[in-house]
XYZ file of C-alpha atoms in Angstrom:
662
model
C 0.000 0.000 0.000
C 1.488 3.308 -1.020
C 1.921 5.859 1.738
C 1.109 8.577 -0.823
C -2.396 7.260 -1.475
C -4.697 8.612 1.264
C -7.782 6.896 -0.173
C -6.065 3.500 0.041
C -5.104 4.290 3.635
C -8.723 5.227 4.378
C -9.974 1.918 2.956
C -7.664 -0.009 5.276
C -8.660 2.074 8.316
C -12.350 1.792 7.382
C -12.088 -1.993 7.161
C -10.621 -2.020 10.677
C -13.474 0.133 11.948
C -16.105 -2.065 10.303
C -14.536 -5.183 11.781
C -14.511 -3.488 15.196
C -18.187 -2.562 14.829
C -19.127 -6.073 13.694
C -17.405 -7.770 16.645
C -19.050 -5.356 19.101
C -22.478 -5.982 17.527
C -22.040 -9.751 17.786
C -21.099 -9.394 21.466
C -24.015 -7.032 21.987
C -26.494 -9.559 20.575
C -25.909 -11.756 23.648
C -25.632 -8.839 26.101
C -27.898 -6.006 24.853
C -27.551 -3.986 28.054
C -23.761 -3.729 27.871
C -23.041 0.006 27.848
C -19.356 -0.156 26.760
C -20.364 -2.235 23.725
C -23.043 0.300 22.761
C -20.459 3.066 23.078
C -17.974 1.080 20.988
C -20.452 0.640 18.133
C -21.385 4.323 18.254
C -17.760 5.495 18.229
C -16.930 3.241 15.299
C -19.865 4.547 13.254
C -19.120 8.145 14.236
C -15.472 7.862 13.203
C -16.349 6.122 9.946
C -18.859 8.851 9.063
C -16.356 11.639 9.689
C -13.499 9.928 7.866
C -15.738 9.028 4.917
C -16.832 12.636 4.478
C -13.209 13.788 4.718
C -12.069 11.488 1.889
C -15.002 12.161 -0.428
C -17.098 9.062 0.321
C -20.268 11.133 0.606
C -22.688 8.240 0.056
C -20.961 6.318 2.847
C -21.031 9.307 5.200
C -24.725 9.982 4.554
C -25.725 6.345 5.040
C -23.579 5.897 8.168
C -25.074 9.055 9.693
C -28.492 7.341 9.960
C -26.956 4.271 11.620
C -25.018 6.482 14.023
C -28.214 8.366 14.912
C -29.990 5.097 15.663
C -27.279 3.995 18.073
C -27.130 7.441 19.602
C -30.734 6.870 20.685
C -29.655 3.608 22.304
C -26.769 5.361 24.093
C -29.103 8.030 25.440
C -31.600 5.471 26.702
C -34.315 6.343 24.195
C -34.294 2.946 22.486
C -33.233 -0.636 23.132
C -30.513 -2.586 21.332
C -32.973 -5.257 20.211
C -31.940 -8.310 18.224
C -33.807 -6.852 15.256
C -31.855 -3.588 15.460
C -28.536 -5.453 15.681
C -29.437 -7.563 12.623
C -30.243 -4.425 10.621
C -26.991 -2.704 11.664
C -25.063 -5.838 10.639
C -26.706 -5.633 7.206
C -25.863 -1.928 7.165
C -22.240 -2.793 7.945
C -22.106 -4.993 4.828
C -23.620 -2.154 2.789
C -20.993 0.250 4.135
C -18.270 -2.122 2.962
C -19.884 -2.234 -0.481
C -19.952 1.580 -0.595
C -16.273 1.711 0.358
C -15.356 -0.816 -2.342
C -17.416 1.056 -4.953
C -16.149 4.527 -4.024
C -17.362 7.077 -6.542
C -18.602 4.242 -8.811
C -21.587 3.368 -6.586
C -24.503 2.663 -8.938
C -28.221 3.243 -8.497
C -28.864 -0.361 -7.445
C -26.380 -0.050 -4.600
C -27.903 3.231 -3.432
C -31.416 1.704 -3.584
C -30.243 -1.219 -1.462
C -29.155 1.275 1.175
C -32.571 2.954 1.081
C -34.219 -0.374 1.919
C -31.850 -0.962 4.828
C -32.594 2.501 6.223
C -36.334 1.755 6.074
C -35.721 -1.430 8.088
C -33.553 0.581 10.469
C -36.280 3.126 11.148
C -38.745 0.345 11.899
C -36.271 -1.481 14.179
C -35.583 1.711 16.162
C -39.288 2.421 16.576
C -39.837 -1.145 17.819
C -37.064 -0.681 20.388
C -38.375 2.583 21.793
C -40.153 2.547 25.114
C -38.073 0.205 27.276
C -34.465 1.349 27.094
C -31.792 -1.272 27.754
C -29.249 1.385 28.745
C -30.509 3.706 31.449
C -29.925 7.422 30.899
C -27.302 9.042 33.077
C -28.747 10.979 36.038
C -27.733 14.443 37.161
C -28.300 18.107 36.336
C -24.665 19.115 36.322
C -21.126 17.823 36.167
C -17.648 18.684 37.339
C -14.903 17.551 34.993
C -11.164 17.842 34.614
C -9.504 17.074 31.315
C -5.942 17.056 30.091
C -5.062 16.409 26.453
C -2.337 13.920 25.529
C 1.166 15.445 25.191
C 1.292 15.356 21.385
C -2.308 16.428 20.816
C -1.549 19.861 19.367
C 1.211 18.532 17.136
C -1.343 16.043 15.765
C -3.837 18.820 14.961
C -6.103 18.813 18.046
C -7.202 22.320 19.075
C -8.563 22.555 22.656
C -10.615 25.722 21.961
C -13.313 23.995 19.830
C -13.595 21.356 22.570
C -14.319 24.068 25.114
C -16.865 25.611 22.746
C -18.649 22.260 22.424
C -18.836 22.013 26.216
C -20.393 25.504 26.324
C -23.006 24.350 23.824
C -24.117 21.674 26.281
C -25.033 24.125 29.044
C -23.800 26.838 31.376
C -20.055 26.429 31.825
C -17.490 27.760 34.265
C -14.056 27.008 32.845
C -10.784 27.358 34.743
C -7.435 26.930 33.039
C -4.837 25.149 35.179
C -1.130 25.915 34.783
C 0.230 23.511 37.414
C 2.278 21.583 34.851
C 3.706 24.595 33.031
C 7.512 24.209 32.750
C 10.131 26.932 32.852
C 10.748 28.833 29.628
C 13.965 26.983 28.743
C 12.160 23.613 29.101
C 9.017 24.583 27.207
C 8.302 22.724 23.941
C 6.073 24.850 21.670
C 4.150 21.888 20.250
C 3.219 20.474 23.671
C 0.012 21.359 25.550
C 0.788 21.975 29.242
C -2.533 23.574 30.161
C -5.407 21.507 31.539
C -8.889 22.591 32.512
C -11.464 22.315 35.302
C -15.044 22.717 34.104
C -18.348 23.021 35.939
C -21.202 22.241 33.554
C -24.805 23.038 34.507
C -27.457 21.424 32.321
C -29.640 18.398 31.748
C -26.948 16.381 29.959
C -25.626 12.878 30.431
C -22.102 11.612 30.866
C -22.203 10.229 27.322
C -22.826 13.738 25.932
C -19.622 14.943 27.581
C -17.673 11.933 26.312
C -18.895 12.689 22.777
C -17.043 16.009 22.871
C -13.731 14.159 23.313
C -14.565 11.151 21.139
C -11.486 11.445 18.896
C -8.944 11.834 21.719
C -10.629 10.042 24.611
C -8.446 6.932 24.345
C -5.229 8.824 25.176
C -6.300 11.798 27.298
C -6.939 12.180 31.029
C -10.623 12.810 31.728
C -12.406 12.732 35.087
C -16.179 13.288 35.326
C -18.330 13.422 38.444
C -21.799 14.795 39.345
C -21.729 18.222 40.953
C -23.133 16.889 44.208
C -20.075 14.636 44.783
C -17.128 17.033 44.419
C -14.571 14.772 46.048
C -15.384 11.596 44.179
C -14.448 12.461 40.612
C -13.706 9.195 38.872
C -11.663 8.859 35.704
C -13.813 8.121 32.715
C -11.602 5.142 31.950
C -13.393 3.268 34.754
C -16.602 3.529 32.744
C -15.032 2.645 29.409
C -12.709 -0.076 30.519
C -13.019 -1.999 27.280
C -12.230 0.886 24.943
C -10.999 -0.300 21.560
C -7.536 0.370 20.311
C -7.182 3.217 17.822
C -7.821 2.068 14.275
C -4.183 2.666 13.306
C -3.041 0.111 15.917
C -5.581 -2.599 15.061
C -4.717 -5.742 13.149
C -4.743 -5.406 9.344
C -5.279 -9.030 8.383
C -8.924 -8.504 7.478
C -8.422 -4.963 6.239
C -5.935 -6.035 3.600
C -8.418 -8.574 2.303
C -11.137 -5.973 1.966
C -9.083 -3.584 -0.171
C -8.979 -5.015 -3.699
C -5.567 -4.914 -5.290
C -3.888 -3.697 -2.095
C -1.816 -5.912 0.159
C -0.361 -4.687 3.402
C 0.718 -6.082 6.718
C 1.251 -4.289 10.003
C 4.032 -5.421 12.270
C 5.232 -4.638 15.760
C 7.817 -1.871 15.979
C 10.128 -4.218 17.922
C 10.313 -6.567 14.948
C 11.224 -3.710 12.620
C 13.932 -2.576 15.060
C 15.308 -6.109 15.115
C 15.306 -6.201 11.319
C 17.227 -2.924 11.126
C 19.790 -4.217 13.641
C 20.385 -7.322 11.527
C 20.754 -5.234 8.360
C 23.237 -2.970 10.136
C 25.365 -5.922 11.234
C 25.221 -7.363 7.720
C 26.463 -4.065 6.275
C 29.427 -4.148 8.686
C 30.265 -7.741 7.707
C 30.017 -6.842 4.020
C 32.384 -3.912 4.617
C 34.920 -6.246 6.243
C 34.652 -8.567 3.249
C 35.265 -5.622 0.865
C 38.390 -4.658 2.773
C 39.720 -8.214 2.586
C 39.039 -8.476 -1.150
C 40.644 -5.080 -1.811
C 43.752 -5.836 0.240
C 47.067 -6.824 -1.249
C 48.707 -10.134 -0.651
C 47.349 -13.464 0.534
C 44.226 -13.326 2.689
C 44.436 -15.370 5.879
C 42.043 -18.352 5.591
C 41.008 -18.041 9.237
C 40.037 -14.386 8.816
C 38.064 -15.139 5.660
C 36.314 -18.039 7.375
C 35.355 -15.806 10.320
C 33.786 -13.231 7.974
C 31.989 -16.006 6.086
C 30.583 -17.415 9.334
C 29.398 -13.952 10.382
C 27.606 -13.450 7.068
C 26.088 -16.923 7.298
C 24.855 -16.249 10.848
C 23.464 -12.832 9.949
C 21.768 -14.202 6.825
C 20.014 -16.847 8.920
C 18.951 -14.276 11.527
C 17.819 -11.866 8.822
C 15.803 -14.649 7.217
C 14.137 -15.565 10.523
C 13.380 -11.929 11.347
C 11.940 -11.270 7.907
C 9.813 -14.395 8.097
C 8.503 -13.250 11.491
C 7.238 -10.051 9.841
C 4.861 -12.166 7.748
C 3.511 -14.139 10.686
C 0.044 -13.312 12.007
C -2.006 -14.892 14.812
C -4.865 -17.087 13.653
C -7.156 -14.958 15.835
C -7.340 -12.666 12.782
C -8.775 -15.601 10.841
C -11.031 -17.038 13.550
C -12.650 -13.648 14.231
C -14.082 -13.605 10.700
C -16.228 -16.650 11.418
C -18.191 -15.158 14.303
C -20.411 -13.344 11.825
C -20.673 -16.472 9.665
C -21.849 -18.578 12.624
C -24.304 -15.820 13.613
C -25.807 -15.764 10.110
C -25.879 -19.563 9.765
C -27.709 -19.913 13.085
C -30.338 -17.475 11.820
C -30.553 -19.196 8.430
C -30.838 -22.772 9.748
C -32.968 -21.972 12.794
C -30.416 -23.726 15.018
C -28.704 -22.437 18.151
C -24.975 -22.547 17.422
C -22.087 -21.627 19.705
C -18.586 -20.840 18.440
C -15.579 -21.774 20.571
C -12.005 -20.859 19.599
C -8.747 -22.246 20.988
C -5.084 -21.510 20.301
C -5.770 -18.096 18.807
C -2.210 -16.918 19.513
C -0.755 -19.517 17.101
C 1.026 -17.675 14.298
C 0.855 -18.554 10.599
C 2.168 -16.960 7.425
C -0.015 -14.073 6.256
C -0.564 -15.680 2.845
C -1.731 -18.936 4.429
C -4.275 -17.052 6.555
C -5.610 -15.126 3.554
C -6.054 -18.265 1.466
C -7.595 -20.313 4.280
C -10.736 -18.194 4.680
C -12.698 -19.641 1.730
C -12.040 -23.366 2.364
C -12.824 -22.955 6.064
C -16.101 -21.225 5.198
C -17.110 -24.298 3.154
C -16.233 -26.649 6.019
C -18.071 -24.578 8.638
C -21.174 -24.258 6.458
C -21.257 -28.031 5.953
C -20.771 -28.611 9.685
C -23.675 -26.309 10.544
C -25.998 -27.649 7.842
C -25.157 -31.386 7.711
C -23.375 -31.969 11.001
C -25.377 -30.189 13.692
C -28.849 -31.484 14.459
C -31.863 -29.326 15.248
C -32.413 -28.406 18.878
C -35.209 -30.981 19.332
C -33.135 -33.781 17.786
C -30.172 -32.903 19.998
C -32.299 -33.020 23.149
C -33.679 -36.435 22.112
C -30.083 -37.615 21.611
C -29.179 -36.488 25.139
C -27.230 -33.421 24.042
C -27.658 -29.754 24.833
C -30.037 -27.895 22.531
C -27.224 -25.621 21.350
C -24.772 -27.046 18.837
C -21.106 -26.212 19.103
C -18.477 -25.451 16.465
C -14.906 -25.420 17.796
C -11.992 -23.858 15.910
C -8.576 -24.711 17.317
C -4.996 -24.170 16.211
C -1.641 -25.450 17.397
C 1.882 -25.723 16.065
C 3.485 -29.136 15.583
C 7.056 -28.937 14.295
C 7.079 -27.169 10.954
C 3.309 -27.441 10.613
C 0.250 -25.672 11.946
C -2.757 -27.848 12.695
C -6.146 -26.127 12.415
C -9.118 -28.235 13.471
C -12.815 -27.573 12.780
C -14.937 -29.674 15.138
C -18.697 -30.013 15.482
C -20.569 -31.990 18.132
C -23.289 -33.076 15.715
C -24.485 -36.351 14.246
C -21.196 -37.398 12.646
C -20.730 -38.866 9.161
C -23.044 -41.728 8.209
C -20.708 -44.296 6.647
C -23.532 -46.280 5.039
C -24.885 -43.250 3.187
C -21.381 -42.194 2.117
C -20.613 -45.675 0.787
C -23.927 -45.911 -1.062
C -23.310 -42.547 -2.721
C -19.683 -43.435 -3.533
C -20.759 -46.704 -5.165
C -23.510 -44.930 -7.118
C -20.938 -42.476 -8.487
C -18.423 -45.221 -9.306
C -15.858 -44.002 -6.803
C -15.623 -47.471 -5.256
C -16.800 -50.850 -6.495
C -19.736 -52.612 -4.799
C -18.369 -54.904 -2.132
C -14.850 -53.453 -2.429
C -12.906 -53.379 0.818
C -11.779 -49.859 1.672
C -10.335 -48.401 4.841
C -12.438 -46.092 6.966
C -10.105 -43.216 6.123
C -10.414 -43.805 2.360
C -14.195 -44.042 2.662
C -14.434 -40.743 4.533
C -12.180 -39.024 1.991
C -14.593 -39.833 -0.831
C -16.600 -36.781 0.320
C -13.887 -34.692 -1.358
C -14.704 -36.142 -4.782
C -16.167 -33.630 -7.287
C -19.974 -33.579 -7.208
C -20.196 -35.727 -4.069
C -23.083 -34.942 -1.689
C -25.269 -36.998 0.633
C -27.770 -34.175 1.190
C -31.354 -35.255 0.656
C -32.323 -31.845 -0.732
C -30.596 -28.833 -2.221
C -30.624 -25.784 0.064
C -29.049 -22.351 0.065
C -26.231 -23.813 2.155
C -25.347 -27.110 0.532
C -26.491 -30.124 -1.419
C -25.102 -29.446 -4.895
C -21.831 -31.323 -4.332
C -19.817 -28.175 -4.896
C -17.434 -27.156 -2.163
C -15.551 -30.033 -0.537
C -13.543 -30.853 -3.667
C -12.680 -27.147 -3.867
C -11.643 -27.289 -0.210
C -9.268 -30.174 -0.909
C -7.688 -28.426 -3.903
C -7.309 -25.186 -1.941
C -5.572 -26.909 0.958
C -3.293 -28.888 -1.346
C -2.358 -25.664 -3.160
C -1.002 -24.528 0.218
C 1.051 -27.761 0.417
C -1.317 -29.012 3.104
C -3.520 -32.028 3.746
C -6.858 -32.764 5.462
C -7.577 -35.464 8.038
C -11.123 -36.515 8.964
C -12.184 -38.085 12.264
C -15.863 -38.764 12.763
C -17.869 -40.685 15.347
C -21.503 -41.269 14.437
C -23.707 -39.548 16.973
C -20.840 -37.545 18.510
C -19.474 -35.267 15.803
C -16.776 -34.711 13.207
C -13.335 -33.118 13.238
C -11.544 -31.956 10.106
C -7.894 -31.183 10.732
C -5.940 -29.066 8.264
C -2.182 -29.720 8.219
C -0.518 -26.590 6.875
C 3.051 -25.315 6.544
C 4.119 -22.475 8.821
C 5.214 -20.461 5.822
C 5.055 -20.646 2.047
C 8.301 -18.796 1.421
C 11.194 -20.770 2.972
C 11.203 -24.431 4.019
C 13.727 -27.000 5.222
C 14.347 -29.615 2.530
C 16.286 -32.825 2.056
C 18.273 -32.615 -1.169
C 18.478 -35.889 -3.120
C 19.905 -36.985 -6.467
C 18.020 -39.072 -9.006
C 20.134 -39.864 -12.057
C 21.940 -36.638 -12.891
C 19.179 -34.389 -11.467
C 18.772 -32.990 -7.968
C 15.420 -32.694 -6.202
C 14.200 -31.256 -2.905
C 11.900 -33.120 -0.492
C 10.194 -31.021 2.247
C 11.860 -32.135 5.466
C 8.614 -31.957 7.436
C 7.325 -34.899 5.345
C 10.426 -37.095 5.777
C 9.951 -39.872 8.337
C 13.058 -42.009 7.850
C 15.687 -43.086 5.325
C 16.924 -46.595 4.617
C 18.823 -48.538 1.978
C 16.878 -50.277 -0.785
C 17.022 -54.022 -0.053
C 19.042 -56.079 -2.538
C 15.948 -58.055 -3.493
C 14.288 -54.835 -4.689
C 17.241 -53.444 -6.646
C 16.547 -55.189 -9.983
C 14.234 -53.182 -12.203
C 12.223 -56.360 -12.789
C 11.064 -56.349 -9.168
C 7.519 -55.072 -9.486
C 6.030 -55.741 -6.060
C 6.695 -52.089 -5.211
C 6.177 -52.723 -1.488
C 8.697 -52.620 1.342
C 8.334 -54.385 4.663
C 9.206 -51.633 7.145
C 9.077 -53.214 10.615
C 6.052 -55.304 9.749
C 4.204 -52.610 7.778
C 3.911 -52.730 3.993
C 4.845 -49.358 2.507
C 4.446 -48.763 -1.249
C 7.426 -47.189 -2.952
C 8.073 -45.320 -6.186
C 11.209 -45.563 -8.286
C 11.777 -41.899 -9.096
C 14.205 -42.941 -11.847
C 11.264 -44.502 -13.706
C 8.903 -41.628 -12.883
C 11.380 -39.053 -14.210
C 12.582 -41.224 -17.151
C 16.210 -40.942 -16.109
C 18.734 -42.519 -18.497
C 21.690 -42.006 -16.154
C 23.135 -45.302 -14.805
C 21.721 -46.087 -11.345
C 23.899 -46.043 -8.253
C 24.894 -49.400 -6.822
C 23.390 -48.670 -3.395
C 20.109 -46.862 -3.819
C 18.302 -45.236 -0.914
C 14.631 -45.072 0.079
C 13.242 -41.918 1.664
C 10.014 -42.723 3.535
C 7.708 -39.696 3.434
C 4.286 -39.234 4.962
C 1.514 -36.699 4.937
C -1.628 -37.125 6.962
C -2.142 -40.881 7.184
C -0.478 -41.757 3.874
C 3.096 -43.057 3.511
C 5.227 -43.817 0.494
C 8.873 -44.646 -0.137
C 10.817 -42.663 -2.733
C 13.770 -44.532 -4.258
C 16.671 -42.154 -4.981
C 20.275 -42.621 -6.006
C 21.859 -40.432 -3.319
C 20.858 -38.404 -0.260
C 22.931 -35.222 -0.448
C 21.828 -33.545 2.790
C 19.520 -30.943 4.308
C 19.201 -27.379 3.097
C 16.997 -24.341 3.551
C 15.036 -23.687 0.399
C 13.557 -20.489 -0.974
C 10.475 -21.608 -2.898
C 9.847 -20.289 -6.393
C 6.549 -20.930 -8.164
C 6.531 -22.894 -11.400
C 5.738 -21.065 -14.612
C 2.351 -21.344 -16.328
C 3.839 -23.879 -18.736
C 4.969 -26.166 -15.913
C 2.114 -25.623 -13.439
C 0.415 -28.839 -14.552
C 3.302 -31.077 -13.481
C 1.605 -32.964 -10.674
C 4.776 -34.354 -9.099
C 6.268 -30.926 -8.302
C 5.056 -28.068 -6.119
C 7.756 -25.537 -6.993
C 11.443 -25.039 -7.604
C 14.449 -23.574 -5.849
C 17.842 -22.216 -6.849
C 20.781 -24.003 -5.213
C 24.012 -22.426 -4.061
C 25.808 -23.262 -7.302
C 23.097 -21.554 -9.376
C 21.407 -24.727 -10.633
C 17.679 -25.361 -10.246
C 16.179 -28.176 -8.149
C 12.511 -29.121 -8.373
C 10.566 -29.507 -5.115
C 8.587 -32.740 -4.927
C 4.846 -32.546 -4.254
C 4.468 -35.160 -1.520
C 0.655 -35.163 -1.537
C 0.582 -35.882 -5.275
C 3.159 -38.664 -4.996
C 1.322 -40.327 -2.107
C -1.989 -40.102 -3.943
C -0.406 -41.695 -7.021
C 1.101 -44.511 -4.976
C -2.201 -45.196 -3.202
C -4.019 -45.277 -6.547
C -1.523 -47.794 -7.892
C -1.898 -49.800 -4.699
C -5.699 -49.887 -5.042
C -5.385 -50.821 -8.719
C -3.009 -53.657 -7.851
C -5.338 -54.836 -5.093
C -8.247 -54.782 -7.541
C -6.336 -56.922 -10.054
C -5.441 -59.426 -7.340
C -9.101 -59.519 -6.303
C -10.151 -60.189 -9.920
C -7.558 -62.937 -10.336
C -8.706 -64.524 -7.090
C -12.284 -64.476 -8.380
C -11.262 -66.101 -11.683
C -9.340 -68.780 -9.817
C -12.365 -69.506 -7.676
């Protein structure tokens, strides 16, 4: 995002504000009398209206003004934050996002949609009038003391208009306090050292006073007390304990997604400082290397080795620091699904609770961005197919409310994200009947429970009895599988009929740099992701001849299929005498890869394949080695799938032969 584009900056800030408003509304739906949440929604709408008008989003500002007015009535105790009102404001939030995306290109249809929402809003407010959920603040007068933050004037805040706004509220007695005024030689012209005591007489509430300071209230000192309790002035922070962070300090994971064509990431200042320190040390090491190369005579090998080790260490630290800049907590991802669960509960008529665990787990920003769509498909299926209705759950001895649990944890070089429902589980009989009807498995064929469950990822597969707005067309789960595999990940399914289903996504921590095992096949070198490597062993002598076609190894009593990569890659180079087998696994699948030589481990910078090579199923990318040559990175999921297919085909042939013999 360019720092010279104020409109792009506004879009990012607006997305943060809308996310803040949405989360507060969802919390408010279960606690409609929560005053801090009402204030949070109002402040978000108020800020969005002002910023929109400032950057020329007039349609947005005009529309948001009506929503702000509605919540102002709730704040002042003139209306109730009913469920109906919250639903309408959530719809209005989506319309605001559409107005932001459209900018000056908003068409008549979009404007008309807003008119309909405002009509619903007026009706919802009128329905909520009469029994306020937030009681109005008592009192006929207030005593307040306020002190602006130190850099307020440098940031453009003028205290005089604030005092004028207080005068507009009622009769004011204002006293300027100079207690903190420094001596002349210590005075900084851009700092505000004056603070004020104010006595305000009038029928106004505390919230009216807070509105005056709405843009600086998070950082200033403000104490408000009724006039009849002069010695008990309490800081306003006690009443707004849960104040949101300023928009500029909020997470940008969702904001970047909402700004088409713009990608940005916000990082902690400490990480940037660390990055600059590493760069500085690297510059020093490079300067030492220049001096050595420019010197006359023979360079001492020990000195050169010391400089080389310093550069190697700094490169590794610089890599780790840079990678950390891309890492984001999965809380940014999980927060998006609160609204989804809220809408699905309304759409299905079910009571659904969302539970999140491991939200501090960090994942690469790109992984988080590309996970949203596949997880939406899984959650929608869990709510529609998995969770029973409230009556059915009670009959089954469960609570009436269904539960969706999102959890994340790190395991080695992977992040495991699990989506769990406590519903009816997957009906194996129905899945098998559908799989046989579609020709995915043969009638009577013996398949493992894991293979049977994974047939739900086949294109067009669905066990839904009827097509609904949520599911039933067989579109979605195959897309989920492709999306996860495009991230070099896999999906595991665990399901217990009557108890629920868990889908676990195995994903790499990052898509940019991975640890690899470098191997040689013929005269070519290839990289195997180290996270998939389980063990290495020598190819038994009985398997060395090319005529050996069993293609199974007995690894401690377990038969593991193996692939001769020489045959797969059509290598004409003479094979090594002692070939090696690298056993790799992903999810519950294992396969052995026969290679000529194991060279060693290396850190690999992944480069995407070109459009002409993107269809090569055995490779997920490429990397440039230290000598400048290119090594292809093996796609473990594709290789395992190919080996399992060959294994099933071989088993089928054996079954047919056995039948003929019988």
